[in-house]
Amino acid sequence: MAQPWRKALRSLSYGAAGVGVLGLGQAAHLRYKYQCPGEPSGAVHGQVGSNYQGKPLKLLFVGDSIAVGVGAKAAAPLQAACAQRLSNLQRRPVEWRTVAQNGADVRELQALLDQPEGGAKVIDLGFDIAVVLCGVNDGKKFWQGRWPSHFREDLAELVRTLRTKGDPESVITVPNLLGHVEAPLFQLWPMCHLVDALFEQFEAQKVALADDGHVRPWSSSGRKVLTTDQNLWSVDGIHPSCEGYQKIGEWLATHLAQMHVVRVE
């Protein structure tokens, strides 16, 4: 007769397996039913802080739907909020430009940078700080055999490309996912645990790149910049709302300033 603890352990194993299967089923169902909002219209480049003196700080944003601004009424709300807050903090003009594609993984962002009509012309203008927003779409490719190690290799290649375009003192930073586990659509139990466990493996690759000195280290506390407050999310339950994007952008600017990456001239 099996000992009581063995029975309990076996029950827990069966329960964990059942939870995993249920969570995967939820994820597959939501992916099948999910409809992404249309891309917002508006400028994806801009300049703020004209009332300040000095050479403008150049920001470059490279990313997926978050950089596009999907879920908001106007394009690139994150970038606009970040530039405005950073301009006020540093008391200098800030120029911001964007290379982005809705649904793009890092390999697709790399291809976008290689296209003159897509990103190369923007990159050739140079930058002081490049912010790469990525990871969610790469995590989705896990089911196609695209492992976290592949994501790290792809991201390292993207960083190398950016390095050839920026000044020697330019900074490249890759923030952790900004509140993805708090998205309302991901709150279903037990899928919420699977989402966190899966994407955490990809986020770890960003930390590894920072440890290797390829990118500027980034605080993992940023993952909680958004909460489950419905006002911070768009109707699709995955992308931020206008208010959510503004919150992310201002948080991002504060961290960039605290990292002392800005060269005051």
XYZ file of N, CA and C in Angstrom:
795
model
N 0.846 -1.189 0.000
C 0.000 0.000 0.000
C 0.883 1.241 0.000
N 0.567 2.168 -0.846
C 1.379 3.372 -0.956
C 1.228 4.222 0.295
N 2.314 4.863 0.641
C 2.275 5.772 1.774
C 1.376 6.971 1.443
N 0.769 7.590 2.471
C -0.114 8.740 2.239
C 0.561 9.865 1.459
N 1.875 10.112 1.732
C 2.536 11.224 1.066
C 2.716 10.939 -0.419
N 2.867 9.634 -0.762
C 2.999 9.275 -2.172
C 1.673 9.482 -2.899
N 0.586 9.147 -2.230
C -0.725 9.382 -2.827
C -0.968 10.877 -3.039
N -0.557 11.650 -2.043
C -0.749 13.100 -2.154
C 0.084 13.670 -3.297
N 1.343 13.183 -3.418
C 2.222 13.662 -4.480
C 1.671 13.288 -5.852
N 1.150 12.056 -5.957
C 0.574 11.619 -7.224
C -0.645 12.458 -7.580
N -1.455 12.776 -6.589
C -2.635 13.603 -6.830
C -2.254 15.000 -7.289
N -1.199 15.549 -6.665
C -0.736 16.876 -7.062
C -0.214 16.870 -8.494
N 0.484 15.813 -8.879
C 1.029 15.707 -10.236
C -0.091 15.657 -11.256
N -1.101 14.814 -10.954
C -2.242 14.721 -11.870
C -2.974 16.061 -11.953
N -3.084 16.713 -10.790
C -3.764 18.004 -10.775
C -3.022 19.048 -11.581
N -1.674 19.078 -11.443
C -0.867 20.042 -12.193
C -0.980 19.790 -13.686
N -0.975 18.525 -14.077
C -1.108 18.192 -15.495
C -2.457 18.648 -16.029
N -3.506 18.409 -15.212
C -4.834 18.833 -15.642
C -4.935 20.334 -15.783
N -4.333 21.062 -14.836
C -4.336 22.522 -14.896
C -3.598 23.000 -16.137
N -2.463 22.344 -16.453
C -1.695 22.725 -17.629
C -2.477 22.539 -18.906
N -3.140 21.400 -19.017
C -3.943 21.120 -20.210
C -5.075 22.130 -20.339
N -5.733 22.425 -19.219
C -6.828 23.392 -19.239
C -6.325 24.774 -19.646
N -5.170 25.163 -19.104
C -4.607 26.466 -19.439
C -4.243 26.565 -20.906
N -3.664 25.514 -21.459
C -3.325 25.504 -22.881
C -4.576 25.582 -23.734
N -5.616 24.896 -23.291
C -6.876 24.950 -24.024
C -7.454 26.359 -24.039
N -7.358 27.036 -22.895
C -7.835 28.413 -22.821
C -7.047 29.310 -23.765
N -5.734 29.145 -23.758
C -4.879 29.970 -24.601
C -5.194 29.760 -26.076
N -5.367 28.506 -26.474
C -5.671 28.204 -27.876
C -7.029 28.782 -28.273
N -7.985 28.692 -27.373
C -9.323 29.217 -27.666
C -9.299 30.733 -27.829
N -8.608 31.413 -26.930
C -8.538 32.858 -27.003
C -7.776 33.322 -28.243
N -6.737 32.594 -28.581
C -5.964 32.966 -29.769
C -6.814 32.825 -31.022
N -7.669 31.826 -31.039
C -8.531 31.599 -32.205
C -9.587 32.694 -32.314
N -10.131 33.128 -31.169
C -11.218 34.100 -31.160
C -10.728 35.548 -31.184
N -9.488 35.762 -30.802
C -9.003 37.127 -30.621
C -8.974 37.914 -31.926
N -9.415 39.161 -31.853
C -9.361 40.078 -32.978
C -8.608 41.331 -32.549
N -7.521 41.585 -33.232
C -6.679 42.722 -32.875
C -7.324 44.020 -33.363
N -7.319 45.062 -32.535
C -7.850 46.355 -32.979
C -7.051 46.890 -34.170
N -7.659 47.752 -34.931
C -6.956 48.356 -36.055
C -5.851 49.293 -35.585
N -4.908 49.549 -36.469
C -3.809 50.441 -36.123
C -4.292 51.892 -36.113
N -3.918 52.654 -35.120
C -4.340 54.058 -35.050
C -3.587 54.902 -36.069
N -4.175 55.992 -36.471
C -3.534 56.904 -37.405
C -2.820 58.014 -36.639
N -1.901 58.678 -37.316
C -1.167 59.767 -36.681
C 0.321 59.640 -36.885
N 1.043 60.651 -36.446
C 2.494 60.695 -36.627
C 3.198 59.726 -35.681
N 4.246 59.089 -36.178
C 5.062 58.190 -35.362
C 6.432 58.806 -35.087
N 6.615 60.054 -35.473
C 7.826 60.818 -35.174
C 7.394 62.172 -34.620
N 8.267 62.821 -33.875
C 7.904 64.127 -33.357
C 9.034 64.793 -32.599
N 8.784 66.003 -32.147
C 9.748 66.761 -31.353
C 8.994 67.567 -30.313
N 9.519 67.591 -29.103
C 8.918 68.351 -28.006
C 10.014 69.155 -27.309
N 9.591 70.073 -26.466
C 10.557 70.844 -25.680
C 11.180 72.001 -26.420
N 10.450 72.596 -27.355
C 11.004 73.718 -28.122
C 11.280 74.928 -27.242
N 10.709 74.963 -26.050
C 10.942 76.075 -25.131
C 12.252 75.934 -24.373
N 12.928 74.784 -24.541
C 14.219 74.574 -23.893
C 15.358 74.825 -24.876
N 16.524 75.168 -24.321
C 17.709 75.404 -25.123
C 18.539 74.129 -25.232
N 19.427 74.092 -26.203
C 20.360 72.979 -26.327
C 20.051 72.065 -27.490
N 21.007 71.193 -27.778
C 20.862 70.223 -28.856
C 19.818 69.177 -28.469
N 18.886 68.874 -29.358
C 17.840 67.894 -29.019
C 18.410 66.519 -28.715
N 17.841 65.883 -27.730
C 18.147 64.482 -27.431
C 17.353 63.622 -28.405
N 18.018 62.679 -29.048
C 17.363 61.851 -30.059
C 16.986 60.491 -29.479
N 15.685 60.212 -29.491
C 15.166 58.926 -29.034
C 14.725 58.108 -30.242
N 15.046 56.827 -30.227
C 14.581 55.906 -31.258
C 13.820 54.777 -30.585
N 12.623 54.502 -31.073
C 11.815 53.398 -30.559
C 11.679 52.346 -31.654
N 12.028 51.115 -31.323
C 11.897 49.991 -32.243
C 11.003 48.967 -31.557
N 9.925 48.545 -32.224
C 9.061 47.608 -31.524
C 7.873 47.114 -32.311
N 7.005 46.429 -31.591
C 5.836 45.776 -32.172
C 4.596 46.637 -31.985
N 3.462 46.021 -31.690
C 2.202 46.760 -31.586
C 2.217 47.806 -30.482
N 3.028 47.591 -29.449
C 3.117 48.576 -28.372
C 3.720 49.879 -28.900
N 4.707 49.759 -29.779
C 5.312 50.949 -30.377
C 4.401 51.565 -31.434
N 3.561 50.744 -32.066
C 2.589 51.256 -33.028
C 1.510 52.049 -32.303
N 1.106 51.552 -31.119
C 0.048 52.199 -30.357
C -1.305 51.547 -30.538
N -1.299 50.256 -30.913
C -2.552 49.536 -31.095
C -3.385 49.577 -29.811
N -4.648 49.900 -29.957
C -5.528 50.028 -28.804
C -5.797 51.463 -28.402
N -5.006 52.389 -28.956
C -5.185 53.807 -28.662
C -5.864 54.502 -29.838
N -6.245 55.752 -29.637
C -6.921 56.501 -30.689
C -5.934 57.155 -31.654
N -4.718 57.426 -31.191
C -3.689 58.047 -32.022
C -2.423 57.203 -31.961
N -1.637 57.235 -33.019
C -0.426 56.421 -33.104
C 0.631 56.891 -32.102
N 1.452 55.934 -31.665
C 2.634 56.190 -30.844
C 2.378 57.032 -29.592
N 1.360 56.764 -28.817
C 1.132 57.558 -27.601
C 2.205 57.335 -26.541
N 2.774 56.143 -26.506
C 3.839 55.852 -25.546
C 5.040 56.749 -25.802
N 5.451 56.841 -27.070
C 6.613 57.636 -27.434
C 6.400 59.111 -27.115
N 5.213 59.608 -27.447
C 4.925 61.017 -27.204
C 4.986 61.341 -25.716
N 4.413 60.470 -24.891
C 4.420 60.692 -23.439
C 5.829 60.598 -22.874
N 6.591 59.626 -23.366
C 7.970 59.447 -22.897
C 8.820 60.656 -23.248
N 8.716 61.119 -24.487
C 9.520 62.260 -24.927
C 9.180 63.517 -24.133
N 7.887 63.744 -23.896
C 7.483 64.938 -23.165
C 7.992 64.909 -21.730
N 7.842 63.791 -21.064
C 8.302 63.686 -19.676
C 9.827 63.809 -19.608
N 10.547 63.156 -20.521
C 12.007 63.208 -20.491
C 12.496 64.619 -20.793
N 11.814 65.315 -21.701
C 12.172 66.699 -22.004
C 12.017 67.577 -20.764
N 10.944 67.383 -20.036
C 10.719 68.171 -18.824
C 11.733 67.834 -17.736
N 12.076 66.559 -17.626
C 13.035 66.148 -16.601
C 14.436 66.657 -16.897
N 14.815 66.620 -18.168
C 16.167 67.012 -18.563
C 16.261 68.472 -19.000
N 15.092 69.095 -19.168
C 15.035 70.498 -19.575
C 15.818 70.744 -20.865
N 15.478 69.956 -21.854
C 16.101 70.086 -23.171
C 15.136 69.542 -24.217
N 15.289 69.937 -25.478
C 14.419 69.405 -26.525
C 14.653 67.910 -26.715
N 13.622 67.228 -27.147
C 13.719 65.789 -27.428
C 13.059 65.494 -28.769
N 13.792 64.800 -29.639
C 13.242 64.308 -30.898
C 13.013 62.807 -30.760
N 11.888 62.322 -31.239
C 11.639 60.885 -31.171
C 11.177 60.361 -32.516
N 11.668 59.176 -32.840
C 11.340 58.535 -34.104
C 11.008 57.069 -33.828
N 10.293 56.453 -34.758
C 9.775 55.110 -34.519
C 9.993 54.201 -35.725
N 10.437 52.985 -35.456
C 10.453 51.897 -36.438
C 9.655 50.768 -35.807
N 8.460 50.505 -36.315
C 7.579 49.538 -35.652
C 6.686 48.829 -36.658
N 6.227 47.659 -36.230
C 5.292 46.885 -37.046
C 4.411 46.058 -36.129
N 3.123 46.158 -36.323
C 2.173 45.414 -35.516
C 2.385 43.907 -35.680
N 2.511 43.193 -34.566
C 2.663 41.743 -34.601
C 4.057 41.250 -34.896
N 5.035 42.136 -34.998
C 6.387 41.733 -35.389
C 7.147 41.084 -34.241
N 7.868 40.003 -34.559
C 8.835 39.463 -33.615
C 10.185 40.109 -33.923
N 11.235 39.718 -33.201
C 12.525 40.384 -33.356
C 13.109 40.158 -34.752
N 12.910 38.986 -35.309
C 13.425 38.723 -36.653
C 12.760 39.632 -37.677
N 11.490 39.881 -37.495
C 10.765 40.763 -38.421
C 11.162 42.217 -38.204
N 11.487 42.577 -36.977
C 11.983 43.922 -36.727
C 13.353 44.110 -37.370
N 14.163 43.070 -37.333
C 15.469 43.126 -37.991
C 15.306 43.346 -39.493
N 14.372 42.616 -40.094
C 14.113 42.778 -41.523
C 13.601 44.181 -41.828
N 12.809 44.731 -40.910
C 12.277 46.077 -41.105
C 13.400 47.106 -41.099
N 14.383 46.914 -40.226
C 15.514 47.832 -40.173
C 16.349 47.767 -41.445
N 16.329 46.619 -42.081
C 17.123 46.429 -43.295
C 16.463 47.003 -44.537
N 15.207 47.440 -44.416
C 14.484 48.001 -45.559
C 14.613 49.521 -45.551
N 15.167 50.101 -46.610
C 15.333 51.566 -46.650
C 14.034 52.319 -46.423
N 12.933 51.787 -46.959
C 11.664 52.486 -46.787
C 11.047 52.228 -45.427
N 11.590 51.260 -44.678
C 11.018 50.932 -43.381
C 11.745 51.588 -42.233
N 12.999 51.216 -42.021
C 13.683 51.741 -40.861
C 15.062 52.308 -41.095
N 15.719 51.900 -42.177
C 17.106 52.305 -42.374
C 17.271 53.821 -42.445
N 16.357 54.511 -43.120
C 16.469 55.961 -43.225
C 16.336 56.615 -41.864
N 15.465 56.068 -41.035
C 15.297 56.601 -39.687
C 16.548 56.346 -38.859
N 17.080 55.129 -38.944
C 18.262 54.768 -38.168
C 19.457 55.604 -38.572
N 19.592 55.878 -39.876
C 20.747 56.613 -40.366
C 20.817 58.034 -39.812
N 19.699 58.491 -39.264
C 19.698 59.815 -38.663
C 20.411 59.813 -37.314
N 20.703 58.634 -36.798
C 21.393 58.514 -35.525
C 20.446 58.621 -34.337
N 20.944 58.259 -33.172
C 20.138 58.324 -31.949
C 21.059 58.392 -30.747
N 20.540 58.945 -29.675
C 21.239 58.951 -28.390
C 20.790 57.779 -27.532
N 19.494 57.494 -27.583
C 18.924 56.379 -26.829
C 17.996 55.599 -27.742
N 18.169 54.296 -27.806
C 17.263 53.418 -28.546
C 16.541 52.528 -27.546
N 15.225 52.500 -27.646
C 14.398 51.664 -26.776
C 13.749 50.584 -27.626
N 14.046 49.325 -27.323
C 13.510 48.197 -28.082
C 12.393 47.547 -27.280
N 11.189 47.571 -27.842
C 10.011 46.995 -27.196
C 9.646 45.707 -27.924
N 9.883 44.580 -27.300
C 9.702 43.298 -27.986
C 9.514 42.174 -26.979
N 9.215 40.991 -27.499
C 9.172 39.795 -26.659
C 7.874 39.028 -26.697
N 6.746 39.717 -26.737
C 5.461 39.015 -26.711
C 5.284 38.159 -27.952
N 5.543 38.727 -29.115
C 5.354 37.966 -30.354
C 6.382 36.855 -30.501
N 7.557 37.060 -29.934
C 8.556 35.987 -29.930
C 8.100 34.852 -29.030
N 7.460 35.213 -27.908
C 6.937 34.183 -27.013
C 5.869 33.343 -27.668
N 5.067 33.957 -28.538
C 4.035 33.218 -29.250
C 4.633 32.169 -30.180
N 5.852 32.421 -30.655
C 6.507 31.493 -31.581
C 7.084 30.270 -30.867
N 6.942 30.253 -29.552
C 7.409 29.100 -28.773
C 6.772 27.814 -29.274
N 5.479 27.899 -29.642
C 4.752 26.713 -30.086
C 5.208 26.256 -31.459
N 6.019 27.083 -32.135
C 6.568 26.718 -33.434
C 8.025 26.275 -33.325
N 8.483 26.084 -32.095
C 9.856 25.635 -31.889
C 10.854 26.763 -31.770
N 10.389 27.992 -31.585
C 11.265 29.150 -31.410
C 11.525 29.318 -29.916
N 12.649 28.815 -29.440
C 12.933 28.768 -28.011
C 13.459 30.109 -27.497
N 13.455 30.294 -26.184
C 14.019 31.522 -25.606
C 15.458 31.770 -26.049
N 16.237 30.719 -26.214
C 17.618 30.891 -26.673
C 17.665 31.491 -28.070
N 16.707 31.137 -28.913
C 16.635 31.728 -30.249
C 16.304 33.214 -30.148
N 15.411 33.545 -29.233
C 15.051 34.937 -29.020
C 16.274 35.743 -28.607
N 17.083 35.182 -27.732
C 18.288 35.893 -27.295
C 19.237 36.119 -28.462
N 19.421 35.123 -29.302
C 20.297 35.271 -30.466
C 19.758 36.329 -31.422
N 18.459 36.305 -31.660
C 17.847 37.275 -32.564
C 17.952 38.689 -32.004
N 17.724 38.822 -30.703
C 17.789 40.135 -30.082
C 19.224 40.669 -30.085
N 20.188 39.796 -29.871
C 21.586 40.211 -29.911
C 21.955 40.715 -31.305
N 21.427 40.065 -32.335
C 21.681 40.502 -33.707
C 21.057 41.866 -33.965
N 19.855 42.082 -33.470
C 19.192 43.374 -33.622
C 19.998 44.471 -32.934
N 20.494 44.182 -31.748
C 21.300 45.147 -31.009
C 22.573 45.473 -31.770
N 23.195 44.461 -32.370
C 24.411 44.703 -33.152
C 24.122 45.632 -34.329
N 22.962 45.437 -34.954
C 22.583 46.316 -36.058
C 22.427 47.749 -35.588
N 21.775 47.925 -34.455
C 21.597 49.264 -33.914
C 22.936 49.886 -33.533
N 23.850 49.068 -33.044
C 25.163 49.575 -32.642
C 25.901 50.199 -33.825
N 25.713 49.652 -34.994
C 26.414 50.177 -36.172
C 25.833 51.507 -36.627
N 24.649 51.858 -36.131
C 23.978 53.073 -36.570
C 24.087 54.226 -35.569
N 24.353 53.899 -34.303
C 24.404 54.934 -33.276
C 25.828 55.401 -33.026
N 25.967 56.462 -32.251
C 27.270 56.939 -31.835
C 27.862 55.980 -30.806
N 29.189 56.033 -30.616
C 29.801 55.137 -29.622
C 29.200 55.267 -28.231
N 28.729 56.469 -27.890
C 28.161 56.680 -26.570
C 26.650 56.478 -26.532
N 26.057 56.089 -27.643
C 24.614 55.854 -27.668
C 24.243 54.685 -26.763
N 23.061 54.743 -26.216
C 22.586 53.718 -25.287
C 21.438 52.944 -25.922
N 21.466 51.633 -25.777
C 20.379 50.766 -26.228
C 19.814 50.069 -25.001
N 18.524 50.170 -24.815
C 17.894 49.534 -23.660
C 16.703 48.701 -24.113
N 16.511 47.568 -23.460
C 15.434 46.637 -23.793
C 14.617 46.393 -22.530
N 13.554 47.160 -22.320
C 12.761 47.008 -21.088
C 12.074 45.654 -21.005
N 11.816 45.237 -19.784
C 10.978 44.054 -19.580
C 9.575 44.344 -20.090
N 8.819 43.295 -20.365
C 7.443 43.483 -20.828
C 6.680 44.339 -19.841
N 5.952 45.304 -20.376
C 5.327 46.299 -19.528
C 3.930 45.885 -19.099
N 3.873 44.995 -18.127
C 2.581 44.640 -17.549
C 1.802 43.586 -18.310
N 2.472 42.782 -19.135
C 1.732 41.814 -19.953
C 0.921 40.838 -19.114
N 1.448 40.479 -17.950
C 0.721 39.509 -17.130
C -0.486 40.134 -16.445
N -0.598 41.462 -16.506
C -1.738 42.128 -15.896
C -2.872 42.365 -16.890
N -2.655 42.060 -18.170
C -3.684 42.285 -19.180
C -4.949 41.503 -18.816
N -6.099 42.140 -18.880
C -7.353 41.472 -18.471
C -7.600 40.143 -19.169
N -7.249 40.048 -20.443
C -7.519 38.813 -21.171
C -6.659 37.650 -20.673
N -5.578 37.967 -19.970
C -4.682 36.933 -19.467
C -4.974 36.552 -18.018
N -6.062 37.037 -17.463
C -6.338 36.805 -16.047
C -7.117 35.519 -15.771
N -7.553 34.828 -16.811
C -8.288 33.588 -16.607
C -7.411 32.550 -15.914
N -7.983 31.873 -14.941
C -7.268 30.784 -14.270
C -7.598 29.477 -14.989
N -6.591 28.622 -15.240
C -5.201 28.700 -14.799
C -4.246 29.264 -15.864
N -4.784 29.762 -16.964
C -3.932 30.272 -18.039
C -2.994 31.374 -17.557
N -3.427 32.160 -16.576
C -2.616 33.277 -16.098
C -1.241 32.800 -15.628
N -1.188 31.631 -14.993
C 0.095 31.102 -14.514
C 0.977 30.645 -15.672
N 0.358 30.074 -16.694
C 1.128 29.630 -17.848
C 1.714 30.809 -18.617
N 0.929 31.874 -18.744
C 1.399 33.074 -19.447
C 2.622 33.645 -18.746
N 2.539 33.759 -17.433
C 3.647 34.309 -16.670
C 4.886 33.429 -16.802
N 4.711 32.122 -16.671
C 5.845 31.200 -16.739
C 6.493 31.203 -18.117
N 5.675 31.276 -19.162
C 6.213 31.256 -20.525
C 7.009 32.515 -20.828
N 6.391 33.673 -20.623
C 7.056 34.914 -21.002
C 8.220 35.261 -20.089
N 8.214 34.723 -18.891
C 9.333 34.964 -17.992
C 10.617 34.386 -18.569
N 10.496 33.277 -19.297
C 11.676 32.670 -19.922
C 12.265 33.585 -20.988
N 11.411 34.301 -21.690
C 11.891 35.220 -22.725
C 12.443 36.496 -22.097
N 11.797 36.954 -21.026
C 12.294 38.149 -20.353
C 13.687 37.916 -19.773
N 13.949 36.688 -19.361
C 15.254 36.362 -18.785
C 16.370 36.561 -19.805
N 16.056 36.408 -21.070
C 17.065 36.594 -22.108
C 17.485 38.060 -22.222
N 16.572 38.967 -21.955
C 16.919 40.391 -21.964
C 17.896 40.694 -20.825
N 17.637 40.109 -19.677
C 18.527 40.299 -18.534
C 19.906 39.727 -18.848
N 19.933 38.583 -19.528
C 21.210 37.965 -19.886
C 22.004 38.861 -20.829
N 21.327 39.491 -21.780
C 22.014 40.408 -22.686
C 22.580 41.606 -21.926
N 21.833 42.068 -20.946
C 22.310 43.182 -20.128
C 23.542 42.758 -19.332
N 23.512 41.543 -18.805
C 24.651 41.033 -18.041
C 25.894 40.906 -18.914
N 25.689 40.637 -20.199
C 26.813 40.508 -21.127
C 27.323 41.859 -21.602
N 26.621 42.921 -21.229
C 27.053 44.252 -21.610
C 26.562 44.719 -22.967
N 25.643 43.960 -23.589
C 25.149 44.342 -24.905
C 24.150 45.489 -24.831
N 23.365 45.524 -23.765
C 22.360 46.566 -23.595
C 22.439 47.109 -22.179
N 21.838 48.262 -21.966
C 21.844 48.859 -20.630
C 20.921 48.072 -19.707
N 21.384 47.734 -18.502
C 20.545 46.980 -17.570
C 19.222 47.691 -17.320
N 18.199 46.916 -17.029
C 16.858 47.458 -16.864
C 16.204 46.876 -15.631
N 15.476 47.710 -14.914
C 14.816 47.272 -13.689
C 13.613 46.389 -13.995
N 13.544 45.220 -13.380
C 12.418 44.314 -13.591
C 11.141 44.812 -12.923
N 11.240 45.844 -12.092
C 10.044 46.354 -11.432
C 9.061 46.953 -12.429
N 9.537 47.224 -13.641
C 8.669 47.819 -14.645
C 7.522 46.926 -15.070
N 7.606 45.637 -14.791
C 6.544 44.721 -15.193
C 5.224 45.069 -14.523
N 5.270 45.790 -13.416
C 4.051 46.112 -12.692
C 3.613 47.554 -12.929
N 4.129 48.183 -13.959
C 3.746 49.564 -14.208
C 2.265 49.680 -14.524
N 1.682 48.642 -15.114
C 0.249 48.610 -15.349
C -0.405 47.591 -14.420
N -1.594 47.906 -13.955
C -2.358 46.993 -13.118
C -3.527 46.454 -13.932
N -4.402 45.744 -13.281
C -5.573 45.196 -13.970
C -6.710 46.216 -14.084
N -6.459 47.446 -13.699
C -7.455 48.511 -13.824
C -7.940 48.589 -15.276
N -9.218 48.422 -15.482
C -9.775 48.389 -16.826
C -9.511 49.680 -17.599
N -9.375 50.791 -16.915
C -9.128 52.058 -17.589
C -7.771 52.110 -18.279
N -6.881 51.216 -17.885
C -5.541 51.203 -18.459
C -5.431 50.297 -19.684
N -6.538 49.647 -20.049
C -6.502 48.673 -21.136
C -7.558 48.978 -22.189
N -7.243 48.616 -23.421
C -8.181 48.829 -24.514
C -9.261 47.743 -24.489
N -10.192 47.832 -25.412
C -11.330 46.917 -25.421
C -10.919 45.478 -25.703
N -9.745 45.248 -26.310
C -9.341 43.881 -26.622
C -8.782 43.149 -25.414
N -8.499 43.874 -24.334
C -8.024 43.236 -23.113
C -6.570 42.839 -23.131
N -5.827 43.239 -24.157
C -4.403 42.902 -24.253
C -3.546 44.154 -24.395
N -3.963 45.066 -25.270
C -3.191 46.279 -25.492
C -3.625 47.376 -24.521
N -2.705 48.268 -24.168
C -3.064 49.369 -23.274
C -4.036 50.342 -23.940
N -4.700 51.109 -23.116
C -5.538 52.203 -23.585
C -4.669 53.446 -23.723
N -5.265 54.563 -24.121
C -4.514 55.821 -24.194
C -3.887 56.140 -22.843
N -4.678 55.967 -21.783
C -4.181 56.230 -20.434
C -3.068 55.256 -20.056
N -3.219 54.005 -20.460
C -2.188 53.016 -20.172
C -0.879 53.331 -20.871
N -0.957 53.705 -22.145
C 0.254 54.057 -22.891
C 0.947 55.265 -22.269
N 0.172 56.237 -21.851
C 0.765 57.423 -21.233
C 1.488 57.045 -19.941
N 0.878 56.169 -19.176
C 1.492 55.731 -17.921
C 2.817 55.008 -18.189
N 2.828 54.156 -19.211
C 4.055 53.443 -19.559
C 5.125 54.420 -20.025
N 4.740 55.338 -20.909
C 5.703 56.289 -21.449
C 6.339 57.153 -20.379
N 5.537 57.635 -19.434
C 6.066 58.478 -18.363
C 6.956 57.675 -17.426
N 6.557 56.436 -17.161
C 7.407 55.549 -16.345
C 8.735 55.303 -17.033
N 8.676 55.087 -18.343
C 9.887 54.834 -19.113
C 10.828 56.029 -19.063
N 10.287 57.227 -19.244
C 11.097 58.436 -19.214
C 11.775 58.614 -17.862
N 11.047 58.332 -16.794
C 11.612 58.467 -15.456
C 12.788 57.526 -15.260
N 12.655 56.305 -15.762
C 13.754 55.348 -15.643
C 14.937 55.750 -16.505
N 14.690 56.248 -17.699
C 15.785 56.686 -18.558
C 16.571 57.817 -17.896
N 15.868 58.729 -17.266
C 16.534 59.824 -16.580
C 17.340 59.320 -15.383
N 16.786 58.363 -14.653
C 17.468 57.816 -13.481
C 18.693 56.996 -13.861
N 18.695 56.483 -15.081
C 19.837 55.696 -15.535
C 21.007 56.584 -15.951
N 20.779 57.901 -15.940
C 21.826 58.865 -16.282
C 22.404 58.618 -17.670
N 21.513 58.327 -18.611
C 21.971 58.072 -19.971
C 21.996 59.339 -20.798
N 21.474 60.434 -20.272
C 21.372 61.665 -21.042
C 22.642 62.496 -20.884
N 23.197 62.906 -22.012
C 24.370 63.752 -21.992
C 23.910 65.213 -22.082
N 24.090 65.953 -21.019
C 23.682 67.348 -21.009
C 24.791 68.166 -21.647
N 24.434 68.970 -22.625
C 25.427 69.769 -23.352
C 25.229 71.254 -23.063
